[in-house]
Coordinates of C-alpha atoms in Angstrom, one line a residue:
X3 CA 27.0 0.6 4.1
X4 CA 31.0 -0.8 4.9
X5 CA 31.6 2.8 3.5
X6 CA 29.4 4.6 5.8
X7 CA 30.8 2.8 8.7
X8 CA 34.1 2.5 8.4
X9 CA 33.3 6.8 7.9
X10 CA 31.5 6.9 10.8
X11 CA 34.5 5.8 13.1
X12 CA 37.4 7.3 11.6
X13 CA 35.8 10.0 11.1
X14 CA 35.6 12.7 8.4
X15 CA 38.5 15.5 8.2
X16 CA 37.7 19.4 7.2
X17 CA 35.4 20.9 5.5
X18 CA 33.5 17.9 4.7
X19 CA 32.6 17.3 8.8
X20 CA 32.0 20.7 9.1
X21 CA 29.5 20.1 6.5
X22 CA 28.3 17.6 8.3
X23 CA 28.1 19.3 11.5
X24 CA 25.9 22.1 9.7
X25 CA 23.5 19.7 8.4
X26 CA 22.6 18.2 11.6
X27 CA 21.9 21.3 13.6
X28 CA 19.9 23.1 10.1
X29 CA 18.3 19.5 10.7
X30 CA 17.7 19.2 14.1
X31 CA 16.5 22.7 13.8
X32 CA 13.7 21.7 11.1
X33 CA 12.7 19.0 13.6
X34 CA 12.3 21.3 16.8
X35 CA 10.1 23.4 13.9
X36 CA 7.7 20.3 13.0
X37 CA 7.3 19.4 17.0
X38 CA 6.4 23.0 18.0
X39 CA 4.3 24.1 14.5
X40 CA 2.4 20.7 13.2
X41 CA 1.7 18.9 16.3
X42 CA 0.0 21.4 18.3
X43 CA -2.2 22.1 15.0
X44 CA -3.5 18.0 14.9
X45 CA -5.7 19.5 17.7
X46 CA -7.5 22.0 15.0
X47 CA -7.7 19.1 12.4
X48 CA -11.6 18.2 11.6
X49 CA -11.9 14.2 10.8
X50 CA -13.8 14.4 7.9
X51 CA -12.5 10.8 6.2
X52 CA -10.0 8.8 6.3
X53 CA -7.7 11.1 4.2
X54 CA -8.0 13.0 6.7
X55 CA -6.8 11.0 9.2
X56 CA -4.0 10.0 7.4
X57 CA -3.0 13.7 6.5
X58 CA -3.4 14.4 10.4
X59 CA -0.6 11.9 11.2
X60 CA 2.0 12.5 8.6
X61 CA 4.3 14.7 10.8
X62 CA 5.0 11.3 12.5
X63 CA 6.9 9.6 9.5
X64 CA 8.2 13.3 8.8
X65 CA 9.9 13.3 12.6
X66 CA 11.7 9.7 12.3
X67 CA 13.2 10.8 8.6
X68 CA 14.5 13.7 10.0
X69 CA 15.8 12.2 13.4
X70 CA 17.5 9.4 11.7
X71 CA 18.5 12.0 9.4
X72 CA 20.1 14.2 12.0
X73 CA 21.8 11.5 13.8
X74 CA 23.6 10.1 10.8
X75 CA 25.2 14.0 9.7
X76 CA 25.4 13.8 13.6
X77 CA 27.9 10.9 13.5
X78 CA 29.5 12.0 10.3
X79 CA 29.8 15.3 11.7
X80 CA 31.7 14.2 15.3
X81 CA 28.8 15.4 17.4
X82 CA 28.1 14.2 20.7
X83 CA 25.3 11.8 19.2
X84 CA 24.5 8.0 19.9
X85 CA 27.0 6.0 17.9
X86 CA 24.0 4.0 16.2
X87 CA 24.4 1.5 13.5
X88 CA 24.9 3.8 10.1
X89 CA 23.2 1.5 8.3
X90 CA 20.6 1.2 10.1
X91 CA 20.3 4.7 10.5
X92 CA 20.2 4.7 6.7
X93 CA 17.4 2.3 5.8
X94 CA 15.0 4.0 8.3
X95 CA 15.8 7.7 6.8
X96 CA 15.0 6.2 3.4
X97 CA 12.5 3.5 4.3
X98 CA 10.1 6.3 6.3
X99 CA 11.1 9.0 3.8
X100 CA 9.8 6.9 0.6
X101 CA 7.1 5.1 2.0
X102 CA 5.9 6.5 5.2
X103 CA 6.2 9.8 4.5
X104 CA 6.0 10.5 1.0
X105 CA 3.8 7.5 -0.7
X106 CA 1.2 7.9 2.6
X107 CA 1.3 11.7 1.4
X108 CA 1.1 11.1 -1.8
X109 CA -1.9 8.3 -1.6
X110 CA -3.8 10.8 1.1
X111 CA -3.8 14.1 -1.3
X112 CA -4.4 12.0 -4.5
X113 CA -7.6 10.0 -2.9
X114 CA -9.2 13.3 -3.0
X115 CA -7.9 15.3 -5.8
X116 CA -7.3 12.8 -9.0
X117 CA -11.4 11.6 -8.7
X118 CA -12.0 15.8 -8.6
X119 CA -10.1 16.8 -10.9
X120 CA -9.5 13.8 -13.5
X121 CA -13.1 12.0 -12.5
X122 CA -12.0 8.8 -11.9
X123 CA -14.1 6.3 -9.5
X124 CA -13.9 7.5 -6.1
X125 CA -11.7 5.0 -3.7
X126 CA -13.7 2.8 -0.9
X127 CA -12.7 3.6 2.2
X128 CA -11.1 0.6 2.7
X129 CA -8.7 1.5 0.1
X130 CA -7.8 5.0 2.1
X131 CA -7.8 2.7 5.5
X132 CA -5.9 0.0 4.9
X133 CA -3.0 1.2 2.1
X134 CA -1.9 4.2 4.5
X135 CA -2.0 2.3 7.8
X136 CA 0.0 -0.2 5.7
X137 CA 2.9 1.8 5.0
X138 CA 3.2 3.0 8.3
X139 CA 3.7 -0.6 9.9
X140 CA 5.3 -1.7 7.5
X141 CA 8.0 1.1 8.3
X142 CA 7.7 0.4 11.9
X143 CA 9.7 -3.1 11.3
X144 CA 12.8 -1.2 10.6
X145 CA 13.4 0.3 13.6
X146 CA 14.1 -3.0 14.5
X147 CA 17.5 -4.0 13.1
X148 CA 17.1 -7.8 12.4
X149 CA 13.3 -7.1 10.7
X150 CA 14.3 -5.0 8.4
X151 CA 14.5 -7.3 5.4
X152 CA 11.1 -8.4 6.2
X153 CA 10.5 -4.5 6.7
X154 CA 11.5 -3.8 3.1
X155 CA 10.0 -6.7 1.4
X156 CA 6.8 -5.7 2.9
X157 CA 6.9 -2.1 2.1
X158 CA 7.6 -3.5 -1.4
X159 CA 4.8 -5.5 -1.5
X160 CA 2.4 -2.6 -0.6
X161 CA 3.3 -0.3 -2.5
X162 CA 3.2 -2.5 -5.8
X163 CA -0.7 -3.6 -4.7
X164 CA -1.6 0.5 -4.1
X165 CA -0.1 1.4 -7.1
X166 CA -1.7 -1.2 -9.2
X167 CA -4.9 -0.3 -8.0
X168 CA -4.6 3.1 -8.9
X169 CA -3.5 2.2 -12.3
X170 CA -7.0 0.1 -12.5
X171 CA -8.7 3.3 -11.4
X172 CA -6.7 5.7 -13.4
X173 CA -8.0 3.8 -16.8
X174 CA -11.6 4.8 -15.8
X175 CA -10.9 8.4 -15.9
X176 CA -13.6 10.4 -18.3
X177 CA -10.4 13.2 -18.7
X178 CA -8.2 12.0 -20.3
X179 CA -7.5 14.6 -22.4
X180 CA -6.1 16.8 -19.4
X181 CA -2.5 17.6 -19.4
X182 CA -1.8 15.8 -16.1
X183 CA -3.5 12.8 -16.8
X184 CA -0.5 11.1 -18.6
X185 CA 1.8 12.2 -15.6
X186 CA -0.5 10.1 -13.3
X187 CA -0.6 7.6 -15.1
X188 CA 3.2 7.1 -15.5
X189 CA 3.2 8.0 -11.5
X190 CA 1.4 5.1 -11.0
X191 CA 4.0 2.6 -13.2
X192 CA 6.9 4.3 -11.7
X193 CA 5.8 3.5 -8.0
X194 CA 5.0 -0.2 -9.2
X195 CA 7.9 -0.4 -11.6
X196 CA 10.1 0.9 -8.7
X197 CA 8.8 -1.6 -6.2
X198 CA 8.8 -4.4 -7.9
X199 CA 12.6 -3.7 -8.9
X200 CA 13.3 -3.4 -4.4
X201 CA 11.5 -6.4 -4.6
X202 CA 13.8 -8.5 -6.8
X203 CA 17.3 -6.7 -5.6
X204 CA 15.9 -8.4 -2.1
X205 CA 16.1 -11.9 -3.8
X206 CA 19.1 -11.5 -6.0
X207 CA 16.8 -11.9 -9.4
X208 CA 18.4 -8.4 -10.6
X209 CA 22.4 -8.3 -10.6
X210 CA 24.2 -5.0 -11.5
X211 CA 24.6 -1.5 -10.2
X212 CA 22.2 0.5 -12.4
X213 CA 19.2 -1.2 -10.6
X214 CA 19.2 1.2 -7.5
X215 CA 19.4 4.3 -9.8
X216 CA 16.9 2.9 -11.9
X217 CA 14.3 2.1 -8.9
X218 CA 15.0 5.3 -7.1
X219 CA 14.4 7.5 -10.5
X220 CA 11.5 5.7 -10.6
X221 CA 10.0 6.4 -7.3
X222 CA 11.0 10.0 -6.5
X223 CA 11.1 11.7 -10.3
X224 CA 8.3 9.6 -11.6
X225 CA 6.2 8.9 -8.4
X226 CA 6.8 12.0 -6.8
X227 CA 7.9 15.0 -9.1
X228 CA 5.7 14.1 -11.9
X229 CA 1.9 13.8 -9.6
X230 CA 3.3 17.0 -7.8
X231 CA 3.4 18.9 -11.1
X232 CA 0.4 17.6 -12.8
X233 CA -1.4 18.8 -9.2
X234 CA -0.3 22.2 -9.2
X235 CA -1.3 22.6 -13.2
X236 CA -4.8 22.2 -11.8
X237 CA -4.8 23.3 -8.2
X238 CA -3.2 26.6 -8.7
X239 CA -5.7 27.6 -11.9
X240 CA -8.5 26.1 -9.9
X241 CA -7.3 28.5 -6.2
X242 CA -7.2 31.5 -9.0
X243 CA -10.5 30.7 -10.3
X244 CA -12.1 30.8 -6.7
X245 CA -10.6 34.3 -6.1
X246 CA -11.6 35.5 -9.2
X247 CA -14.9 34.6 -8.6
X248 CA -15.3 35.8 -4.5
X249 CA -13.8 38.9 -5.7
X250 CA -15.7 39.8 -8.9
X251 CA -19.5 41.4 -9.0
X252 CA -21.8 38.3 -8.9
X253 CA -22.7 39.1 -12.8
X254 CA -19.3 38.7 -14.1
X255 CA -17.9 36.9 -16.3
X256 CA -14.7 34.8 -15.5
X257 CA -12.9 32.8 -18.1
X258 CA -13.0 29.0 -17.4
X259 CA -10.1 27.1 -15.7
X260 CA -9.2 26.2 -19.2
X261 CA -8.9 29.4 -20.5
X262 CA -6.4 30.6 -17.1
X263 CA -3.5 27.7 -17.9
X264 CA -3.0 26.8 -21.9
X265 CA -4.2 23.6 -22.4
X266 CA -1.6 23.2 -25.2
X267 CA 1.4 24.5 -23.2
X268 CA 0.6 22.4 -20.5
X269 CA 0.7 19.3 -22.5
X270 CA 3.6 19.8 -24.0
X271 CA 5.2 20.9 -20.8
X272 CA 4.1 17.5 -19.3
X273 CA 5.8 15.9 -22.5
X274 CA 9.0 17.5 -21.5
X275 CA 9.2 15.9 -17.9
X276 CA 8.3 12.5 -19.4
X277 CA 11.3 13.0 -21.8
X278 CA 13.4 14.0 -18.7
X279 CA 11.9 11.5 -16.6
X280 CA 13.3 8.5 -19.7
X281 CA 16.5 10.4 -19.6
X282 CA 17.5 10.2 -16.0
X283 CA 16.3 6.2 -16.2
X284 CA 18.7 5.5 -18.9
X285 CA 21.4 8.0 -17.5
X286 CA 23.5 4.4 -16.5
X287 CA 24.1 3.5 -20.1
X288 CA 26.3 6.7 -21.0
X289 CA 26.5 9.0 -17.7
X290 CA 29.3 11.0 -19.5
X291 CA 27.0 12.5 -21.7
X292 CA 23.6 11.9 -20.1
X293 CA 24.0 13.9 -17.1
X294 CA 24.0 17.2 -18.3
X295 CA 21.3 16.6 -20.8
X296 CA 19.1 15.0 -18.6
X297 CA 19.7 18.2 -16.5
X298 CA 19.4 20.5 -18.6
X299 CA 16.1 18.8 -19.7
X300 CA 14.9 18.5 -16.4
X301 CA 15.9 22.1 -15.2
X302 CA 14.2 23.3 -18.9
X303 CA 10.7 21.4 -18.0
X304 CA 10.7 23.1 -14.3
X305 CA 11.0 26.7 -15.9
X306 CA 8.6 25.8 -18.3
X307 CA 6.2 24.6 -15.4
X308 CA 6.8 28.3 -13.4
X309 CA 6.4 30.1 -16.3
X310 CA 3.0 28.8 -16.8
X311 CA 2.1 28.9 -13.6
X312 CA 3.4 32.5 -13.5
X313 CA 0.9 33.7 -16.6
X314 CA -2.3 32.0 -14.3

């Protein structure tokens, strides 16, 4: 954060402000689009539960990452922007990003889909009340500049109590035999795993720099990328399977999900991102060599994944 400061007033020379510059209007830009696109569309939204009513207000969280987003390239880039604490600026952009935005997202879609798909016990409504109204005030405390420890610590907290919970939940599943399953299940660890390592940084229990690259692989590969992917091996099978079968004569026969997406290709496939997924958390240990393995291993499970998806 000294960095970003001391950046933010002397000021960034060439091609690098430029860059800067760019980024703020391409961002600004994105947020004029989620204003004029999502929320005249929360008027067309039917209530049906709680997810969603949390879906409904997600371009909220979405907005604040990309303003604080925009003003911090703003600064960078020697715009005619509020000269804001950087800092600040930077623990809201990744405090909504990471919680309000992406675990509310996450926990909102996966409420619905995981007990569909994977037949786990269905979550009480208190669960899809309380854990996404939870991350959003939690992420209200940092916009105020001396709360946002608390802010942190509490953000922390939730997210290791949802993610524990769906680790109780994800046990009872009757499929566990499905490609994505494992994926979940490690979603679930990484988003606890991840917390709880926020959690200790807070109070100095962890010491050494690897801890933030750890916690952040963590969260955004293994919390993020890996539900993601398990979710389109069985949305985009399941979408095909509803065309085929609006489309077809009543009397037809159309193969079973199963049958669109090889089982067996999509297990090992989910393999290969868990591999990646360990590679990237131990890059710290020997980044020399790690680096372009890990990428190449994560770039090889992505092509994998669109070359299924393509054969569906």
């Amino acid at each position: 954060r000294v960095l970003f400061r001391s950046n933010a007033f002397s000021g960034f020379a060439g091609t690098v402000q430029l860059a800067f510059a760019a980024a703020a209007t391409c961002g600004s830009l994105l947020l004029l689009l989620v204003v004029f696109v999502y929320f005249p569309a929360l008027r067309n939204v039917e209530l049906v539960d709680n997810t969603t009513l949390t879906l409904r207000f997600i371009p909220l969280s979405l907005c604040a990452v990309l303003v604080a987003g925009v003003l911090m390239a703003g600064i960078f880039g020697d715009l005619p922007v509020p000269l804001l604490p950087v800092g600040w600026l930077l623990n809201v952009h990744v405090g909504a990003a990471s919680v309000a935005w992406l675990a509310a997202l996450l926990v909102g879609i996966a409420s619905t889909t995981v007990p569909m798909f994977w037949q786990t016990p269905r979550p009480g409504r208190w669960f899809q009340t309380f854990f996404p109204a939870s991350f959003w005030l939690t992420s209200l405390l940092l916009l105020i500049p001396a709360w946002q420890t608390i802010a942190s610590v509490s953000m922390a907290v939730s997210v290791i109590v949802c993610a524990v919970c769906s680790l109780f939940a994800l046990l009872k599943a009757k499929r566990r035999n499905d490609p994505g399953y494992l994926l979940w299940l490690i979603a679930g660890a990484g988003w606890a795993a991840g917390a709880m390592i926020v959690l200790a940084l807070h109070f100095d229990w962890l010491t050494g720099n690897s801890w933030p690259w750890i916690a952040g692989v963590l969260v955004l590969i293994g919390g993020v990328w890996l539900p993601v992917n398990a979710m389109l091996v069985k949305i985009i099978p399941f979408l095909v399977f509803l065309h085929l079968r609006r489309r077809l004569p009543p009397r037809s026969k159309i193969p079973p999900m199963q049958m669109l997406l090889p089982v067996k290709q999509a297990r090992l496939q989910a393999r290969m991102q868990c591999l990646a997924l360990f590679m990237l958390v131990i890059l710290p240990l020997n980044a020399i060599y790690l680096r372009l393995l890990a990428g190449l291993v994560f770039c090889g499970a992505q092509l994998w994944l669109g070359g299924l998806l393509m054969l569906v």
